[in-house]
Short mmCIF file of C-alpha atoms in Angstrom, two decimals:
data_model
loop_
_atom_site.label_atom_id
_atom_site.label_comp_id
_atom_site.label_asym_id
_atom_site.label_seq_id
_atom_site.Cartn_x
_atom_site.Cartn_y
_atom_site.Cartn_z
CA UNK A 19 125.17 104.40 88.81
CA UNK A 20 123.36 101.20 87.94
CA UNK A 21 123.67 99.75 84.44
CA UNK A 22 120.75 100.78 82.25
CA UNK A 23 119.94 103.80 84.39
CA UNK A 24 120.12 107.59 84.11
CA UNK A 25 119.95 109.30 87.51
CA UNK A 26 120.34 113.06 87.86
CA UNK A 27 119.20 115.08 90.88
CA UNK A 28 118.60 118.80 91.31
CA UNK A 29 120.51 120.02 88.27
CA UNK A 30 119.65 122.46 85.50
CA UNK A 31 119.81 120.40 82.32
CA UNK A 32 121.06 121.90 79.08
CA UNK A 33 119.63 121.15 75.67
CA UNK A 34 122.64 118.94 74.90
CA UNK A 35 122.12 116.91 78.09
CA UNK A 36 118.44 116.45 77.27
CA UNK A 37 119.41 115.27 73.79
CA UNK A 38 121.72 112.66 75.30
CA UNK A 39 118.87 111.43 77.52
CA UNK A 40 116.50 111.20 74.56
CA UNK A 41 119.07 109.36 72.44
CA UNK A 42 119.59 106.81 75.21
CA UNK A 43 115.84 106.28 75.52
CA UNK A 44 115.57 105.65 71.78
CA UNK A 45 118.28 102.99 71.99
CA UNK A 46 116.03 101.01 74.38
CA UNK A 47 118.81 100.38 76.88
CA UNK A 48 117.47 102.55 79.73
CA UNK A 49 115.32 100.86 82.37
CA UNK A 50 115.47 103.62 84.99
CA UNK A 51 115.23 107.35 84.29
CA UNK A 52 115.37 109.69 87.29
CA UNK A 53 115.53 113.47 86.89
CA UNK A 54 114.14 114.31 90.32
CA UNK A 55 114.28 118.00 91.15
CA UNK A 56 115.90 118.89 87.83
CA UNK A 57 115.11 122.06 85.91
CA UNK A 58 114.76 122.38 82.16
CA UNK A 59 112.63 124.26 79.67
CA UNK A 60 109.12 123.20 78.75
CA UNK A 61 110.41 122.44 75.26
CA UNK A 62 113.07 120.10 76.63
CA UNK A 63 110.57 118.47 78.97
CA UNK A 64 108.44 117.76 75.91
CA UNK A 65 111.45 116.18 74.21
CA UNK A 66 112.00 113.90 77.21
CA UNK A 67 108.33 112.92 77.16
CA UNK A 68 108.56 111.99 73.50
CA UNK A 69 111.57 109.85 74.33
CA UNK A 70 109.61 108.16 77.11
CA UNK A 71 106.74 107.50 74.71
CA UNK A 72 109.06 105.79 72.22
CA UNK A 73 111.01 103.71 74.76
CA UNK A 74 110.28 99.99 74.99
CA UNK A 75 112.74 99.34 77.82
CA UNK A 76 111.93 102.02 80.41
CA UNK A 77 110.50 100.40 83.55
CA UNK A 78 110.79 103.19 86.09
CA UNK A 79 110.34 106.96 85.67
CA UNK A 80 111.16 109.32 88.54
CA UNK A 81 109.90 112.90 88.10
CA UNK A 82 109.80 113.73 91.81
CA UNK A 83 110.22 117.17 93.38
CA UNK A 84 108.38 119.50 91.07
CA UNK A 85 109.54 118.39 87.63
CA UNK A 86 105.91 118.23 86.45
CA UNK A 87 105.33 121.82 87.44
CA UNK A 88 102.45 122.96 85.20
CA UNK A 89 99.32 121.72 83.49
CA UNK A 90 101.18 121.94 80.18
CA UNK A 91 103.79 119.47 81.40
CA UNK A 92 101.07 117.27 82.87
CA UNK A 93 99.45 117.04 79.43
CA UNK A 94 102.80 116.23 77.82
CA UNK A 95 103.37 113.44 80.34
CA UNK A 96 99.84 112.08 79.80
CA UNK A 97 100.43 111.92 76.05
CA UNK A 98 103.69 110.04 76.62
CA UNK A 99 102.06 107.52 78.96
CA UNK A 100 99.28 106.83 76.46
CA UNK A 101 101.91 105.61 73.97
CA UNK A 102 104.42 103.99 76.33
CA UNK A 103 103.80 100.34 77.23
CA UNK A 104 106.78 99.48 79.45
CA UNK A 105 106.70 101.74 82.55
CA UNK A 106 105.95 99.80 85.73
CA UNK A 107 106.72 102.45 88.36
CA UNK A 108 106.00 106.19 88.17
CA UNK A 109 107.17 108.67 90.81
CA UNK A 110 105.50 112.11 90.82
CA UNK A 111 106.10 112.92 94.50
CA UNK A 112 106.12 116.66 95.18
CA UNK A 113 104.47 117.68 91.91
CA UNK A 114 101.76 120.39 92.18
CA UNK A 115 99.26 118.35 90.18
CA UNK A 116 96.05 119.27 92.03
CA UNK A 117 92.83 117.47 91.10
CA UNK A 118 92.97 119.10 87.67
CA UNK A 119 96.24 117.33 86.94
CA UNK A 120 94.84 113.95 87.93
CA UNK A 121 91.91 114.51 85.59
CA UNK A 122 94.41 115.06 82.76
CA UNK A 123 96.49 111.99 83.71
CA UNK A 124 93.63 109.68 84.61
CA UNK A 125 93.04 107.95 81.27
CA UNK A 126 96.74 107.39 80.67
CA UNK A 127 97.30 106.00 84.17
CA UNK A 128 94.20 103.84 84.43
CA UNK A 129 94.68 102.21 81.01
CA UNK A 130 98.45 101.75 81.08
CA UNK A 131 99.13 98.02 80.56
CA UNK A 132 102.24 97.74 82.78
CA UNK A 133 101.92 100.35 85.55
CA UNK A 134 101.82 98.70 88.99
CA UNK A 135 103.39 101.30 91.31
CA UNK A 136 102.38 104.97 91.56
CA UNK A 137 103.70 107.68 93.88
CA UNK A 138 101.40 110.72 94.17
CA UNK A 139 102.68 111.91 97.53
CA UNK A 140 102.60 115.66 98.23
CA UNK A 141 100.78 116.41 94.96
CA UNK A 142 98.13 118.73 96.48
CA UNK A 143 95.36 116.26 95.70
CA UNK A 144 91.76 116.37 96.91
CA UNK A 145 88.67 114.19 96.90
CA UNK A 146 88.15 114.26 93.13
CA UNK A 147 91.65 112.92 92.59
CA UNK A 148 90.98 110.13 95.09
CA UNK A 149 87.81 109.20 93.21
CA UNK A 150 89.89 108.77 90.05
CA UNK A 151 92.63 106.86 91.87
CA UNK A 152 90.05 104.38 93.20
CA UNK A 153 89.41 103.44 89.58
CA UNK A 154 93.00 102.19 89.46
CA UNK A 155 92.22 99.71 92.28
CA UNK A 156 89.75 97.41 90.52
CA UNK A 157 87.83 94.79 92.50
CA UNK A 158 88.23 91.03 92.20
CA UNK A 159 87.82 89.70 88.70
CA UNK A 160 88.24 93.08 87.06
CA UNK A 161 91.14 94.53 85.06
CA UNK A 162 94.71 94.70 86.33
CA UNK A 163 95.51 97.55 88.71
CA UNK A 164 98.07 99.06 91.08
CA UNK A 165 100.04 96.91 93.50
CA UNK A 166 101.68 99.85 95.28
CA UNK A 167 100.19 103.30 95.92
CA UNK A 168 101.63 106.31 97.75
CA UNK A 169 99.39 109.22 98.77
CA UNK A 170 101.58 110.71 101.50
CA UNK A 171 101.13 114.34 102.56
CA UNK A 172 97.94 115.27 100.70
CA UNK A 173 96.13 117.14 103.49
CA UNK A 174 93.33 118.49 101.25
CA UNK A 175 91.72 115.03 101.06
CA UNK A 176 88.68 114.96 103.36
CA UNK A 177 86.97 112.19 105.30
CA UNK A 178 84.77 111.56 102.26
CA UNK A 179 87.80 110.93 100.07
CA UNK A 180 89.47 108.61 102.59
CA UNK A 181 86.23 106.68 103.07
CA UNK A 182 86.01 106.15 99.33
CA UNK A 183 89.63 104.95 99.27
CA UNK A 184 89.00 102.56 102.17
CA UNK A 185 86.17 100.89 100.25
CA UNK A 186 88.37 100.54 97.16
CA UNK A 187 91.23 99.07 99.21
CA UNK A 188 88.90 96.56 100.84
CA UNK A 189 87.85 95.21 97.45
CA UNK A 190 91.07 95.66 95.45
CA UNK A 191 92.30 92.40 94.02
CA UNK A 192 95.96 93.43 93.75
CA UNK A 193 97.02 96.28 96.08
CA UNK A 194 99.85 95.18 98.37
CA UNK A 195 101.47 98.41 99.61
CA UNK A 196 99.64 101.58 100.70
CA UNK A 197 101.57 104.61 101.99
CA UNK A 198 99.40 107.28 103.63
CA UNK A 199 101.99 108.80 105.96
CA UNK A 200 101.82 112.46 107.00
CA UNK A 201 98.16 112.96 106.25
CA UNK A 202 95.91 114.34 109.04
CA UNK A 203 93.82 111.16 109.27
CA UNK A 204 93.01 110.83 112.97
CA UNK A 205 91.37 107.90 114.71
CA UNK A 206 88.08 107.99 112.81
CA UNK A 207 89.66 107.52 109.40
CA UNK A 208 92.12 104.99 110.82
CA UNK A 209 89.12 102.95 111.97
CA UNK A 210 87.81 102.92 108.39
CA UNK A 211 91.20 101.78 107.16
CA UNK A 212 91.31 98.99 109.75
CA UNK A 213 88.05 97.62 108.34
CA UNK A 214 89.52 97.86 104.84
CA UNK A 215 92.65 95.99 105.90
CA UNK A 216 90.60 93.27 107.56
CA UNK A 217 88.59 92.84 104.35
CA UNK A 218 91.54 92.94 101.95
CA UNK A 219 93.05 89.67 100.80
CA UNK A 220 96.20 91.28 99.38
CA UNK A 221 97.34 94.32 101.41
CA UNK A 222 100.66 93.55 103.11
CA UNK A 223 102.10 96.97 104.01
CA UNK A 224 100.27 100.00 105.44
CA UNK A 225 102.22 103.13 106.38
CA UNK A 226 100.40 105.46 108.77
CA UNK A 227 103.41 107.34 110.13
CA UNK A 228 102.61 110.80 111.41
CA UNK A 229 98.87 110.66 110.76
CA UNK A 230 97.53 111.92 114.09
CA UNK A 231 96.61 108.55 115.59
CA UNK A 232 96.24 107.67 119.27
CA UNK A 233 95.99 104.49 121.32
CA UNK A 234 92.32 104.33 120.35
CA UNK A 235 93.01 103.44 116.72
CA UNK A 236 96.06 101.35 117.65
CA UNK A 237 93.80 99.21 119.84
CA UNK A 238 91.48 98.66 116.89
CA UNK A 239 94.42 97.47 114.76
CA UNK A 240 95.60 95.25 117.62
CA UNK A 241 92.17 93.62 117.93
CA UNK A 242 92.10 93.11 114.17
CA UNK A 243 95.45 91.35 113.86
CA UNK A 244 94.80 89.36 117.04
CA UNK A 245 91.35 88.05 116.15
CA UNK A 246 90.98 88.05 112.37
CA UNK A 247 92.99 86.57 109.49
CA UNK A 248 94.79 89.25 107.54
CA UNK A 249 97.41 89.54 104.79
CA UNK A 250 98.99 92.51 106.60
CA UNK A 251 102.69 92.03 107.43
CA UNK A 252 103.91 95.59 108.10
CA UNK A 253 102.02 98.39 109.88
CA UNK A 254 103.99 101.63 110.38
CA UNK A 255 102.70 103.70 113.31
CA UNK A 256 105.74 105.87 114.15
CA UNK A 257 105.35 109.58 114.93
CA UNK A 258 101.86 109.08 116.41
CA UNK A 259 100.58 109.42 119.97
CA UNK A 260 100.63 105.65 120.45
CA UNK A 261 102.34 103.89 123.31
CA UNK A 262 105.47 101.87 122.47
CA UNK A 263 103.87 98.88 124.18
CA UNK A 264 100.88 98.85 121.83
CA UNK A 265 103.11 99.28 118.81
CA UNK A 266 105.26 96.36 119.94
CA UNK A 267 102.25 94.13 120.55
CA UNK A 268 101.00 94.76 117.00
CA UNK A 269 104.44 94.18 115.54
CA UNK A 270 104.85 90.91 117.44
CA UNK A 271 101.48 89.59 116.28
CA UNK A 272 102.24 90.46 112.65
CA UNK A 273 105.62 88.72 112.95
CA UNK A 274 103.98 85.60 114.37
CA UNK A 275 101.59 85.43 111.44
CA UNK A 276 104.48 85.83 109.04
CA UNK A 277 106.45 83.00 110.66
CA UNK A 278 103.44 80.68 110.54
CA UNK A 279 102.94 81.29 106.83
CA UNK A 280 106.64 80.73 106.15
CA UNK A 281 106.50 77.39 107.96
CA UNK A 282 103.42 76.34 105.98
CA UNK A 283 105.15 77.32 102.74
CA UNK A 284 108.21 75.25 103.69
CA UNK A 285 106.01 72.27 104.55
CA UNK A 286 104.34 72.41 101.17
CA UNK A 287 107.71 72.70 99.44
CA UNK A 288 108.97 69.63 101.30
CA UNK A 289 105.86 67.53 100.58
CA UNK A 290 106.65 64.44 98.46
CA UNK A 291 105.48 64.34 94.88
CA UNK A 292 102.06 62.84 94.43
CA UNK A 293 100.69 64.21 97.69
CA UNK A 294 97.46 66.14 97.57
CA UNK A 295 98.15 69.85 97.10
CA UNK A 296 96.37 72.49 99.11
CA UNK A 297 94.59 74.87 96.75
CA UNK A 298 95.81 78.00 98.48
CA UNK A 299 98.63 80.40 97.76
CA UNK A 300 100.03 82.49 100.61
CA UNK A 301 99.71 86.22 100.12
CA UNK A 302 103.28 86.71 101.21
CA UNK A 303 106.48 84.76 101.59
CA UNK A 304 109.95 86.01 102.34
CA UNK A 305 110.94 86.54 98.71
CA UNK A 306 107.74 88.21 97.51
CA UNK A 307 107.74 90.52 100.51
CA UNK A 308 111.26 91.57 99.62
CA UNK A 309 110.12 92.45 96.12
CA UNK A 310 107.17 94.52 97.32
CA UNK A 311 109.08 96.48 99.94
CA UNK A 312 112.32 97.14 98.12
CA UNK A 313 111.76 96.88 94.43
CA UNK A 314 108.15 97.70 93.56
CA UNK A 315 108.14 94.55 91.46
CA UNK A 316 111.05 95.58 89.26
CA UNK A 317 113.95 93.68 90.81
CA UNK A 318 116.09 94.96 93.66
CA UNK A 319 119.11 95.86 91.53
CA UNK A 320 117.04 98.31 89.50
CA UNK A 321 115.62 100.26 92.41
CA UNK A 322 118.53 100.05 94.79
CA UNK A 323 119.77 103.58 94.09
CA UNK A 324 116.41 105.29 93.60
CA UNK A 325 115.55 108.07 96.08
CA UNK A 326 112.34 109.90 96.87
#
């Protein structure tokens, strides 16, 4: 286990074990708390939430796989997040939140001063939840917002919800990673997302694995990366009805763009002092990409052992 972390999976936690977790949180030495798939009483869950609220060190909270299993627990978590100021990454994957749960969490999530990465995959969300989530993707010049968002496996979201998200992504000033895998999107919604990607100045990773796409939407993405400047560096199209040749063409073009930006960054780094500086910052270099993909902005040592 990593220093400064508490990671427990799929266990039934006793009152004594919960007390130990809460005591550690109060000592402000815990940066990662993961109790994914664990079972404990509502009273003990409330105790953990109070510990989270009081912690000044906690950067990542993993409550995946049904830990937030009722509206009562959702309200307890919302209250904790309203007080906490340190959490950067929150995993709620596999929690039966529904739109009602997002309504309860919305204020706490959208006003949290440090939250940059949010996993709401398989949370039974619909269009109303997406409307609230779009408020966490503010446009240029607005408040800070999410840099990484996961909405995997939320099949109740309709075309209207995805269209709303596509508009928010196109204008978001900070979003870098968007995971939409295993949603029944199809080519029409993928076309909307392609327009959003082309408009975005920050999005670097888009995961569309298993989303019902065909060569039709892959061709749109190919035309986009071939003919228009884009920040996109990774496009995941596995488990779709897309030819390997098209997937490889897209991957090759994205790699070429990445290599060109790396060379430009090296040239600027090697420029002698006193030379005129180009007023442009690349959206991605090798180190920042590593942070986005592997660490959600928290440092790779912290997230190295974290699981979905």
